[in-house]
Coordinates of C-alpha atoms in Angstrom, one line a residue:
M300 CA -6.3 6.9 40.0
P301 CA -4.2 3.7 40.0
Y302 CA -1.9 3.2 43.0
R303 CA 1.8 3.6 42.2
A304 CA 4.3 2.2 44.8
P305 CA 6.7 5.1 45.8
A306 CA 10.0 3.3 45.4
D307 CA 11.9 6.6 45.4
E308 CA 10.4 7.7 48.7
F309 CA 11.6 4.5 50.4
Q310 CA 15.1 4.9 48.9
F311 CA 15.3 8.5 50.2
I312 CA 14.2 7.5 53.7
L313 CA 16.5 4.6 53.9
D314 CA 19.6 6.5 52.6
K315 CA 19.0 9.9 54.1
V316 CA 16.9 9.5 57.2
V317 CA 17.4 6.1 58.8
D318 CA 21.0 5.8 57.7
F319 CA 20.7 2.4 56.0
G320 CA 24.4 2.4 55.2
R321 CA 25.1 1.4 58.8
L322 CA 23.7 -2.1 58.0
S323 CA 26.9 -3.0 56.1
L324 CA 28.4 -3.4 59.6
V325 CA 26.2 -6.4 60.2
K326 CA 27.8 -9.5 58.8
R327 CA 24.6 -11.2 57.5
F328 CA 23.7 -8.0 55.6
A329 CA 27.1 -7.0 54.3
D330 CA 26.1 -7.5 50.7
V331 CA 22.9 -5.5 50.8
D332 CA 24.1 -2.1 49.7
S333 CA 22.2 0.8 48.3
E334 CA 22.4 -0.4 44.8
V335 CA 21.0 -3.8 45.7
V336 CA 18.2 -2.2 47.7
A337 CA 17.3 0.1 44.8
A338 CA 16.9 -3.0 42.5
I339 CA 14.8 -4.8 45.1
L340 CA 12.6 -1.7 45.7
A341 CA 12.1 -1.2 42.0
E342 CA 11.1 -4.8 41.4
A343 CA 8.7 -4.8 44.3
A344 CA 7.2 -1.5 43.2
K345 CA 6.6 -2.8 39.7
L346 CA 4.9 -5.9 41.1
A347 CA 2.8 -3.9 43.6
S348 CA 1.7 -1.3 41.0
D349 CA 1.1 -3.4 38.0
V350 CA 0.0 -6.8 39.3
I351 CA -1.3 -6.5 42.8
A352 CA -3.0 -3.1 42.8
P353 CA -5.5 -4.0 40.0
L354 CA -6.9 -6.7 42.3
D355 CA -7.8 -4.4 45.1
R356 CA -11.2 -3.2 43.9
C357 CA -12.4 -6.6 42.8
G358 CA -11.4 -8.0 46.2
D359 CA -13.6 -5.5 47.9
Q360 CA -16.6 -6.0 45.6
Q361 CA -16.3 -9.7 45.2
G362 CA -15.0 -10.9 48.5
A363 CA -14.0 -14.3 49.6
L364 CA -16.8 -16.9 49.9
L365 CA -17.2 -20.2 51.8
K366 CA -18.7 -22.9 49.6
D367 CA -19.1 -26.5 50.6
G368 CA -16.6 -26.0 53.4
C369 CA -13.9 -24.5 51.2
V370 CA -12.9 -20.9 50.7
K371 CA -13.3 -19.4 47.2
T372 CA -11.0 -16.4 46.9
S373 CA -11.7 -13.2 44.9
P374 CA -11.1 -13.2 41.1
G375 CA -7.4 -12.7 40.3
F376 CA -6.1 -13.3 43.8
A377 CA -4.7 -16.7 42.9
D378 CA -2.6 -15.2 40.1
G379 CA -1.6 -12.3 42.3
F380 CA -0.4 -14.7 45.0
A381 CA 1.4 -16.8 42.4
A382 CA 3.3 -13.7 41.3
L383 CA 4.3 -13.0 44.9
A384 CA 5.5 -16.5 45.4
E385 CA 7.4 -16.8 42.1
G386 CA 9.2 -13.5 42.9
G387 CA 10.4 -15.0 46.2
W388 CA 8.7 -12.3 48.2
I389 CA 7.0 -14.7 50.7
G390 CA 10.4 -15.9 51.9
M391 CA 12.2 -12.5 51.7
L392 CA 13.0 -12.6 55.5
A393 CA 13.7 -16.4 55.6
A394 CA 17.2 -17.6 56.0
P395 CA 19.0 -18.4 52.7
E396 CA 19.9 -21.9 54.0
N397 CA 16.1 -22.6 54.1
G398 CA 15.6 -21.1 50.6
G399 CA 14.8 -17.6 51.6
M400 CA 16.2 -14.2 50.5
G401 CA 17.6 -13.4 54.0
L402 CA 16.7 -9.7 53.5
P403 CA 16.9 -7.1 56.3
L404 CA 13.6 -6.5 58.1
S405 CA 13.8 -2.8 57.2
I406 CA 13.7 -3.8 53.5
A407 CA 10.9 -6.3 54.0
T408 CA 8.9 -3.6 55.8
A409 CA 9.3 -1.3 52.8
V410 CA 8.0 -4.2 50.5
N411 CA 5.1 -5.0 52.8
D412 CA 4.2 -1.3 52.8
M413 CA 4.0 -1.3 49.0
M414 CA 2.0 -4.5 48.8
S415 CA -0.4 -3.3 51.5
G416 CA -1.0 0.0 49.6
A417 CA -1.6 -2.1 46.5
C418 CA -4.1 -4.5 48.0
L419 CA -4.3 -5.0 51.8
S420 CA -6.6 -8.0 51.6
L421 CA -4.2 -10.1 49.5
S422 CA -1.0 -8.8 51.2
L423 CA -2.3 -10.2 54.5
N424 CA -1.7 -13.8 53.3
P425 CA 2.1 -13.6 52.8
L426 CA 2.4 -11.6 56.0
M427 CA 1.0 -14.5 57.9
S428 CA 3.4 -16.9 56.3
Q429 CA 6.4 -14.6 56.9
G430 CA 5.6 -14.6 60.6
Q431 CA 5.1 -18.4 60.7
I432 CA 8.4 -18.9 58.9
E433 CA 10.2 -16.9 61.5
A434 CA 8.5 -18.7 64.4
L435 CA 9.5 -22.1 62.9
E436 CA 13.0 -21.0 62.2
H437 CA 13.4 -20.0 65.9
H438 CA 11.5 -22.7 67.7
A439 CA 10.6 -25.8 65.6
S440 CA 12.4 -29.1 65.5
D441 CA 14.7 -29.8 62.6
E442 CA 12.2 -32.3 61.3
I443 CA 9.4 -29.8 61.3
K444 CA 11.7 -27.1 59.7
S445 CA 12.8 -29.4 56.9
L446 CA 9.2 -30.5 56.1
Y447 CA 7.4 -27.1 56.4
L448 CA 9.8 -24.3 55.6
P449 CA 10.6 -25.1 52.0
K450 CA 6.8 -25.3 51.2
L451 CA 6.0 -22.1 53.1
I452 CA 8.8 -20.2 51.6
D453 CA 8.0 -21.1 48.0
G454 CA 4.3 -20.4 48.5
S455 CA 3.1 -23.9 48.0
W456 CA 1.7 -23.9 51.5
C457 CA 0.4 -20.9 53.5
G458 CA 0.7 -20.2 57.2
T459 CA -1.8 -18.8 59.8
M460 CA -1.8 -18.1 63.5
N461 CA -4.7 -19.2 65.7
L462 CA -4.9 -17.3 69.0
T463 CA -8.3 -15.8 69.5
E464 CA -11.4 -17.6 70.8
S465 CA -14.9 -16.2 71.5
G466 CA -14.1 -16.0 75.2
A467 CA -10.4 -15.2 74.8
G468 CA -9.5 -12.1 72.8
S469 CA -6.8 -9.9 74.1
D470 CA -6.7 -12.1 77.2
V471 CA -5.2 -15.0 75.4
G472 CA -4.6 -16.9 78.6
A473 CA -8.4 -17.5 78.9
L474 CA -8.4 -19.8 75.9
R475 CA -10.1 -23.2 76.2
T476 CA -8.7 -25.2 73.2
K477 CA -7.2 -28.4 74.5
A478 CA -4.3 -30.6 73.4
T479 CA -3.7 -34.2 74.5
H480 CA -0.7 -36.4 73.8
N481 CA -1.4 -39.3 71.4
G482 CA 1.7 -41.3 72.6
D483 CA 3.4 -41.2 69.2
G484 CA 4.9 -37.7 69.3
T485 CA 1.7 -36.1 68.0
Y486 CA -1.1 -34.3 69.8
S487 CA -4.9 -34.2 69.5
I488 CA -6.2 -30.6 69.3
T489 CA -9.8 -29.8 70.1
G490 CA -11.4 -26.4 70.2
Q491 CA -12.6 -23.5 68.1
K492 CA -10.7 -20.3 67.0
I493 CA -12.1 -17.1 65.6
F494 CA -10.7 -14.2 63.5
I495 CA -8.3 -16.5 61.7
T496 CA -6.8 -14.4 58.8
W497 CA -6.6 -16.4 55.6
G498 CA -7.6 -19.6 57.4
D499 CA -8.2 -21.2 54.1
S500 CA -7.8 -20.5 50.3
D501 CA -8.3 -22.2 47.0
F502 CA -4.8 -21.6 45.7
A503 CA -2.6 -23.1 48.4
E504 CA -1.9 -26.8 48.4
N505 CA -2.0 -26.8 52.2
I506 CA -2.8 -24.5 55.1
C507 CA -0.5 -24.7 58.1
H508 CA -2.1 -23.5 61.3
L509 CA -0.1 -22.5 64.3
V510 CA -2.5 -23.1 67.2
L511 CA -2.3 -22.2 70.8
A512 CA -3.8 -24.8 73.1
R513 CA -3.5 -26.1 76.7
L514 CA -2.1 -29.5 77.7
P515 CA -3.8 -31.3 80.5
D516 CA -1.0 -30.3 82.9
G517 CA -0.9 -26.7 81.7
V518 CA -1.7 -24.1 84.4
E519 CA -4.3 -21.5 83.9
G520 CA -3.3 -18.3 82.2
T521 CA -0.6 -17.7 79.6
K522 CA 2.1 -19.7 81.4
G523 CA 0.2 -22.9 80.7
I524 CA -0.3 -22.5 76.9
S525 CA 1.6 -24.5 74.2
L526 CA 2.0 -24.0 70.5
F527 CA 1.2 -26.7 67.9
M528 CA 1.5 -27.0 64.1
V529 CA -1.8 -28.3 62.8
P530 CA -1.9 -28.7 59.0
K531 CA -5.1 -28.8 57.0
I532 CA -3.7 -31.9 55.2
I533 CA -1.2 -34.1 57.1
P534 CA 2.0 -34.2 55.0
N535 CA 4.0 -37.4 54.5
S536 CA 7.6 -37.4 55.5
D537 CA 8.7 -36.6 51.9
G538 CA 6.5 -33.5 51.8
S539 CA 3.7 -35.1 49.7
L540 CA 0.2 -34.6 51.0
G541 CA -1.6 -37.4 52.9
A542 CA -4.9 -37.5 54.7
A543 CA -7.1 -34.6 55.5
N544 CA -6.9 -33.4 59.1
A545 CA -9.8 -33.2 61.5
L546 CA -10.3 -29.4 61.1
S547 CA -12.8 -27.3 59.2
V548 CA -13.8 -23.8 58.4
V549 CA -17.1 -23.2 60.1
S550 CA -17.8 -19.8 58.6
L551 CA -16.3 -16.5 57.4
E552 CA -16.7 -13.3 59.3
H553 CA -18.7 -10.6 57.7
K554 CA -16.4 -7.6 58.0
L555 CA -16.4 -3.9 57.5
G556 CA -13.5 -4.1 55.1
I557 CA -10.7 -6.3 53.7
H558 CA -13.5 -8.4 52.1
G559 CA -11.0 -10.2 49.9
S560 CA -9.2 -11.6 53.0
P561 CA -11.1 -14.7 54.3
T562 CA -11.3 -14.3 58.1
C563 CA -12.3 -17.7 59.3
V564 CA -13.9 -19.4 62.3
M565 CA -11.9 -22.6 62.6
D566 CA -13.0 -25.8 64.3
Y567 CA -10.5 -28.5 65.5
S568 CA -12.1 -31.8 66.4
G569 CA -9.2 -34.0 67.6
A570 CA -7.0 -32.7 64.8
T571 CA -3.4 -34.0 64.7
G572 CA -0.8 -31.5 65.7
W573 CA 2.9 -31.3 66.5
L574 CA 4.4 -29.4 69.4
I575 CA 6.5 -26.3 68.4
G576 CA 9.0 -25.4 71.0
R577 CA 8.7 -26.6 74.6
A578 CA 5.5 -27.5 76.3
H579 CA 3.8 -24.5 78.1
E580 CA 6.0 -22.0 76.2
G581 CA 3.6 -21.3 73.4
I582 CA 3.2 -17.6 74.1
K583 CA 7.0 -17.2 73.9
C584 CA 7.0 -19.0 70.6
M585 CA 4.0 -17.2 69.2
F586 CA 5.4 -13.8 70.2
T587 CA 8.2 -14.3 67.8
M588 CA 5.6 -14.4 65.1
M589 CA 3.5 -11.6 66.6
N590 CA 6.4 -9.1 66.9
N591 CA 7.1 -9.7 63.2
A592 CA 3.4 -9.2 62.5
R593 CA 3.1 -6.0 64.5
L594 CA 5.7 -4.3 62.4
G595 CA 4.1 -5.8 59.3
V596 CA 0.7 -4.3 60.4
A597 CA 2.4 -0.9 60.9
A598 CA 3.4 -1.2 57.3
Q599 CA -0.2 -2.0 56.4
G600 CA -1.4 1.2 58.0
V601 CA 1.2 3.2 56.1
G602 CA 0.5 1.5 52.8
V603 CA -3.2 2.3 53.0
A604 CA -2.4 5.9 54.0
E605 CA -0.2 6.2 50.9
A606 CA -2.9 4.8 48.6
A607 CA -5.6 7.1 50.2
T608 CA -3.2 10.1 49.8
Q609 CA -2.5 9.3 46.2
R610 CA -6.2 9.1 45.4
A611 CA -7.1 12.2 47.3
M612 CA -4.3 14.2 45.6
A613 CA -5.6 13.1 42.2
Y614 CA -9.2 14.0 43.0
A615 CA -8.3 17.4 44.5
Q616 CA -6.4 18.4 41.4
D617 CA -9.2 17.3 39.0
R618 CA -12.3 18.5 40.9
V619 CA -13.3 22.0 40.0
Q620 CA -15.4 23.7 42.6
G621 CA -15.9 27.1 44.1
M622 CA -13.7 30.2 43.8
P623 CA -10.4 29.6 45.5
L624 CA -8.5 32.5 47.0
A625 CA -5.2 31.2 45.8
G626 CA -4.1 29.6 42.5
E627 CA -5.7 29.7 39.1
S628 CA -6.6 26.1 38.4
G629 CA -10.0 26.3 39.8
S630 CA -9.6 22.9 41.4
I631 CA -10.3 22.3 45.1
C632 CA -6.6 21.8 45.8
D633 CA -6.4 25.6 45.7
H634 CA -8.6 25.9 48.7
A635 CA -6.7 26.5 51.9
D636 CA -8.5 23.8 53.9
V637 CA -8.1 21.2 51.2
R638 CA -4.4 22.1 51.0
R639 CA -4.2 21.7 54.8
M640 CA -5.7 18.2 54.6
L641 CA -3.5 17.1 51.7
A642 CA -0.3 18.4 53.4
T643 CA -1.4 16.6 56.7
M644 CA -1.9 13.4 54.8
R645 CA 1.5 13.5 53.2
A646 CA 3.4 14.7 56.3
E647 CA 1.8 12.0 58.5
T648 CA 2.4 9.2 56.1
F649 CA 6.0 10.2 55.9
V650 CA 6.3 10.1 59.7
A651 CA 4.5 6.7 60.1
R652 CA 6.6 5.2 57.3
T653 CA 9.9 6.4 58.7
I654 CA 9.1 5.2 62.3
A655 CA 8.4 1.7 60.8
L656 CA 11.6 1.7 58.7
S657 CA 13.6 3.0 61.7
C658 CA 12.2 0.3 63.9
G659 CA 13.1 -2.3 61.2
M660 CA 16.6 -0.8 61.0
A661 CA 17.2 -1.0 64.7
I662 CA 16.1 -4.6 64.8
D663 CA 18.4 -5.4 61.9
L664 CA 21.3 -3.7 63.6
G665 CA 20.3 -5.4 66.8
H666 CA 21.7 -8.7 65.5
E667 CA 25.1 -7.4 66.5
D668 CA 24.3 -4.3 68.7
A669 CA 22.4 -4.8 71.9
D670 CA 21.5 -1.1 72.2
Q671 CA 19.9 -1.1 68.8
A672 CA 18.0 -4.3 69.7
V673 CA 16.6 -2.4 72.7
K674 CA 15.7 0.5 70.5
G675 CA 13.9 -1.7 68.0
A676 CA 11.8 -3.3 70.8
F677 CA 11.0 0.1 72.2
L678 CA 9.8 1.4 68.8
I679 CA 7.6 -1.6 67.9
P680 CA 4.5 -0.5 69.8
I681 CA 4.9 3.1 68.5
A682 CA 5.3 1.9 64.9
K683 CA 2.3 -0.4 65.2
A684 CA -0.1 2.0 67.0
F685 CA 0.9 5.2 65.2
G686 CA 1.2 3.6 61.8
T687 CA -2.3 2.1 62.0
D688 CA -3.9 5.1 63.6
I689 CA -2.5 7.2 60.8
G690 CA -3.7 4.7 58.2
H691 CA -7.2 5.1 59.6
E692 CA -7.0 8.9 60.0
V693 CA -5.5 9.6 56.6
A694 CA -8.0 7.3 54.9
Q695 CA -10.8 9.2 56.7
M696 CA -9.3 12.5 55.6
G697 CA -9.2 11.2 52.1
V698 CA -12.9 10.7 52.2
Q699 CA -13.3 14.3 53.4
V700 CA -11.2 15.6 50.5
H701 CA -13.6 13.9 48.1
G702 CA -16.5 15.5 49.8
G703 CA -19.8 13.9 49.1
M704 CA -18.2 11.7 46.5
G705 CA -16.0 10.2 49.1
Y706 CA -19.1 8.6 50.7
I707 CA -19.9 7.0 47.3
E708 CA -18.3 3.6 46.9
E709 CA -17.5 4.1 43.2
T710 CA -14.7 6.6 44.0
G711 CA -12.8 4.0 46.0
A712 CA -12.0 6.4 48.9
A713 CA -14.4 4.7 51.3
Q714 CA -12.7 1.3 50.8
Y715 CA -9.5 2.7 52.2
A716 CA -11.4 3.9 55.3
R717 CA -13.1 0.6 55.7
D718 CA -10.0 -1.5 55.1
A719 CA -7.7 0.5 57.4
R720 CA -10.0 0.3 60.4
I721 CA -9.1 -3.2 61.4
T722 CA -5.3 -2.5 61.5
S723 CA -5.6 -0.6 64.8
I724 CA -7.4 -3.6 66.4
Y725 CA -5.6 -6.8 65.4
E726 CA -2.2 -7.9 66.5
G727 CA -2.8 -6.2 69.8
T728 CA -5.2 -3.2 69.9
N729 CA -3.5 0.2 69.9
G730 CA -4.5 0.7 73.5
I731 CA -2.6 -2.4 74.4
Q732 CA 0.4 -1.2 72.4
A733 CA 0.4 2.0 74.4
M734 CA 0.1 0.1 77.7
D735 CA 3.1 -2.0 76.6
L736 CA 5.0 1.2 75.9
V737 CA 4.4 2.8 79.3
S738 CA 4.9 -0.4 81.3
R739 CA 7.4 -2.9 79.8
K740 CA 9.2 -0.5 77.5
L741 CA 9.6 2.0 80.3
G742 CA 10.5 -0.7 82.7
D743 CA 14.2 0.1 82.4
G744 CA 13.6 3.4 84.1
G745 CA 13.3 5.2 80.8
D746 CA 16.8 4.4 79.6
A747 CA 15.7 3.3 76.1
A748 CA 13.5 6.4 75.7
F749 CA 16.3 8.7 76.9
A750 CA 18.7 7.2 74.5
I751 CA 16.4 8.0 71.6
L752 CA 15.8 11.5 72.9
D753 CA 19.6 12.0 73.2
E754 CA 19.8 11.1 69.5
I755 CA 17.1 13.5 68.6
E756 CA 18.5 16.4 70.6
G757 CA 22.0 15.7 69.4
F758 CA 20.9 16.0 65.8
A759 CA 18.8 19.1 66.4
E760 CA 21.8 20.8 68.0
A761 CA 23.9 20.0 65.0
A762 CA 21.2 21.2 62.7
R763 CA 20.9 24.7 64.3
A764 CA 23.7 26.0 62.0
Q765 CA 21.6 25.2 58.9
M766 CA 18.0 25.5 60.1
P767 CA 18.0 27.3 63.4
D768 CA 14.3 27.9 63.8
L769 CA 13.1 24.3 63.0
A770 CA 16.0 22.7 64.9
K771 CA 15.1 24.7 68.0
E772 CA 11.5 23.6 67.8
V773 CA 12.5 19.9 67.5
W774 CA 15.0 20.2 70.4
S775 CA 12.5 21.9 72.6
A776 CA 9.9 19.2 71.9
A777 CA 12.4 16.5 72.7
E778 CA 13.2 18.2 76.0
T779 CA 9.5 18.4 76.9
L780 CA 9.1 14.7 76.0
R781 CA 12.1 13.9 78.2
E782 CA 10.3 15.6 81.1
G783 CA 7.2 13.6 80.2
V784 CA 9.1 10.3 80.3
E785 CA 10.5 11.3 83.7
A786 CA 7.0 12.0 85.0
M787 CA 5.5 8.8 83.5
I788 CA 8.0 6.4 85.2
T789 CA 7.0 7.8 88.6
L790 CA 3.3 7.1 88.2
P791 CA 1.5 4.0 89.5
L792 CA 0.8 1.5 86.8
N793 CA -2.9 2.3 86.2
D794 CA -2.2 6.0 86.1
R795 CA 0.3 5.2 83.4
F796 CA -2.3 3.2 81.5
A797 CA -4.7 6.1 81.7
G798 CA -2.3 8.3 79.9
A799 CA -0.7 5.7 77.7
V800 CA -2.4 6.5 74.4
P801 CA -1.6 10.3 74.5
F802 CA 1.9 9.5 75.6
L803 CA 2.5 7.2 72.7
R804 CA 1.1 9.8 70.3
A805 CA 3.3 12.5 71.8
F806 CA 6.4 10.3 71.4
A807 CA 5.5 9.7 67.7
R808 CA 4.9 13.4 67.2
V809 CA 8.5 14.2 68.4
L810 CA 10.0 11.4 66.3
G811 CA 8.1 12.9 63.4
G812 CA 9.7 16.3 64.0
H813 CA 13.1 14.6 64.1
Y814 CA 12.6 12.7 60.9
H815 CA 11.2 15.7 59.0
L816 CA 14.2 17.8 60.2
K817 CA 16.6 15.1 58.9
A818 CA 14.8 15.0 55.6
A819 CA 15.0 18.8 55.3
I820 CA 18.7 18.8 56.2
A821 CA 19.3 16.1 53.6
E822 CA 18.1 18.4 50.8
T823 CA 20.2 21.3 52.4
G824 CA 17.1 23.2 53.5
K825 CA 15.8 23.9 50.0
G826 CA 13.0 21.9 48.3
K827 CA 9.7 20.1 48.9
R828 CA 10.9 18.2 51.9
T829 CA 11.9 21.3 53.7
K830 CA 8.5 22.9 53.0
L831 CA 6.8 19.8 54.3
A832 CA 9.0 19.7 57.4
T833 CA 8.2 23.3 58.1
F834 CA 4.5 22.5 57.8
Y835 CA 4.8 19.5 60.2
I836 CA 7.1 21.2 62.8
R837 CA 5.0 24.3 63.0
R838 CA 1.5 22.9 62.8
L839 CA 1.5 19.3 64.0
L840 CA 4.6 18.9 66.3
P841 CA 3.1 21.4 68.9
E842 CA 0.4 18.8 69.7
H843 CA 3.0 16.9 71.7
S844 CA 2.7 19.4 74.6
A845 CA -1.1 19.0 75.1
L846 CA -0.7 15.2 74.7
L847 CA 1.9 15.0 77.4
A848 CA -0.3 17.1 79.7
Q849 CA -3.1 14.5 79.2
A850 CA -0.6 11.7 79.8
R851 CA 0.3 13.0 83.2
L852 CA -3.2 13.3 84.6
G853 CA -3.5 9.8 86.0
A854 CA -6.7 7.8 86.2
S855 CA -8.8 9.4 88.9
D856 CA -11.0 11.5 86.6
L857 CA -11.7 8.4 84.4
Y858 CA -13.3 6.7 87.4
A859 CA -15.0 9.8 88.9
L860 CA -18.1 9.0 86.9
S861 CA -19.6 5.7 87.7
M862 CA -20.8 3.4 85.0
E863 CA -24.4 4.2 86.0
E864 CA -23.7 7.9 85.6
L865 CA -22.0 7.3 82.2
S866 CA -24.9 5.1 81.1
A867 CA -27.6 7.5 82.2
E868 CA -29.5 9.5 79.6

């Protein structure tokens, strides 16, 4: 079954669940009303469904190759990228004065969701450029902005970020790449980076690498790291291309999935670079890009979940097997357990998508509302971790719906499971996201969390008149989560870390109950969304209680068994 981007679903969530109309209060987005959004979503859905999605299978079967030091991309990818560039989608977040669309992050998140569902491998490329554009807009000199932004925004050049090294993964501060001043305003960059997404391609005129490196006077750890722009080809002052820089693609990683996305090992041998931001503040500059990317990765997880769900739904309705106890179609969708899986896939995808869109909305509103900015920051690790966990889990469930055929590559179900797996690892593993949630994000004594819980409980109270049973369940879950937050902020840090993952999942569970309840109320308690909300609130929301019980346990039992005992047969 071909993927179809669900534009109507995005429109419903934006209008009825995350209250997109509030964005008219933000000056920079005053002209982005519901009608404009509908047009944007329709155009993006058409591109994703008709142009990008047909490339997905080919990208998996004929992945990117490295030949004579250059990357050869999958058949059709160049045309797909050109369509994205021509439509202005690469610069959809960029400021209009730089040639971008200036769209709200919430809308860009919806578009990235669609493109990821269509072809995750290709959609990674513009996501990298989007993050780099934002980093340059915030931190680069005017000279760098005027030279690089127009080319990145129109898709002539592509952007990457270079953090990871073989000895410095999540611990970025352990990196060994060096930078020395050349005395002319440029720097010489030497070192090797791994896991560089879209580190090269055969359809971009230039590849612009943002590279973390340490200056001679940089202290050890993250506080001594600086950020540099290191282009594949050094541009002249007028934007034309000059000499090749001293960098190369050493090899491509052989990956479980996303075969169409070239993941490069990059070598810098005295390559010429330009400082972005202030010396020794590279992590601060890079985090501008990474926060953008984390919400983008959340959308990737949701997009894959949507695609896997669509394929499973189609297969379950066509596959005749056994003697179902309900229904007359004879298809496996009439079996209770298959129906359970399909309902779970649809309910979970809705929650993950709405968390991501709500996060984007809060960040958009945060341009003029400090409380919303705090909410957006709080939701980022939940959006990233839950969205990508659900992408992986739903894709795995899609394989299960297919039965034995799901394990056969020809059905396409296995590709979603392989592709989605990386999303819970890159841009900060989901364990790190959870640790961030229980440490930095609860560092205000739980105020941001309590504000969200106040919102959930307030809505549930108002909803009691229309849907008393479901509203009561959501309110009670929020109150239990409130007690969980109160308990977490009293624990020592490592005890918090021990319970971080179940705590994050519990928070997402309660957010899910809230969003499903809002969807049901929006259709006045009658219709498919009410039925799906009932399924979620009665069957999945109760998990929050057990998750919070785990979160409170602390770390002692994790260390009770020594490594020798754990390793013993």
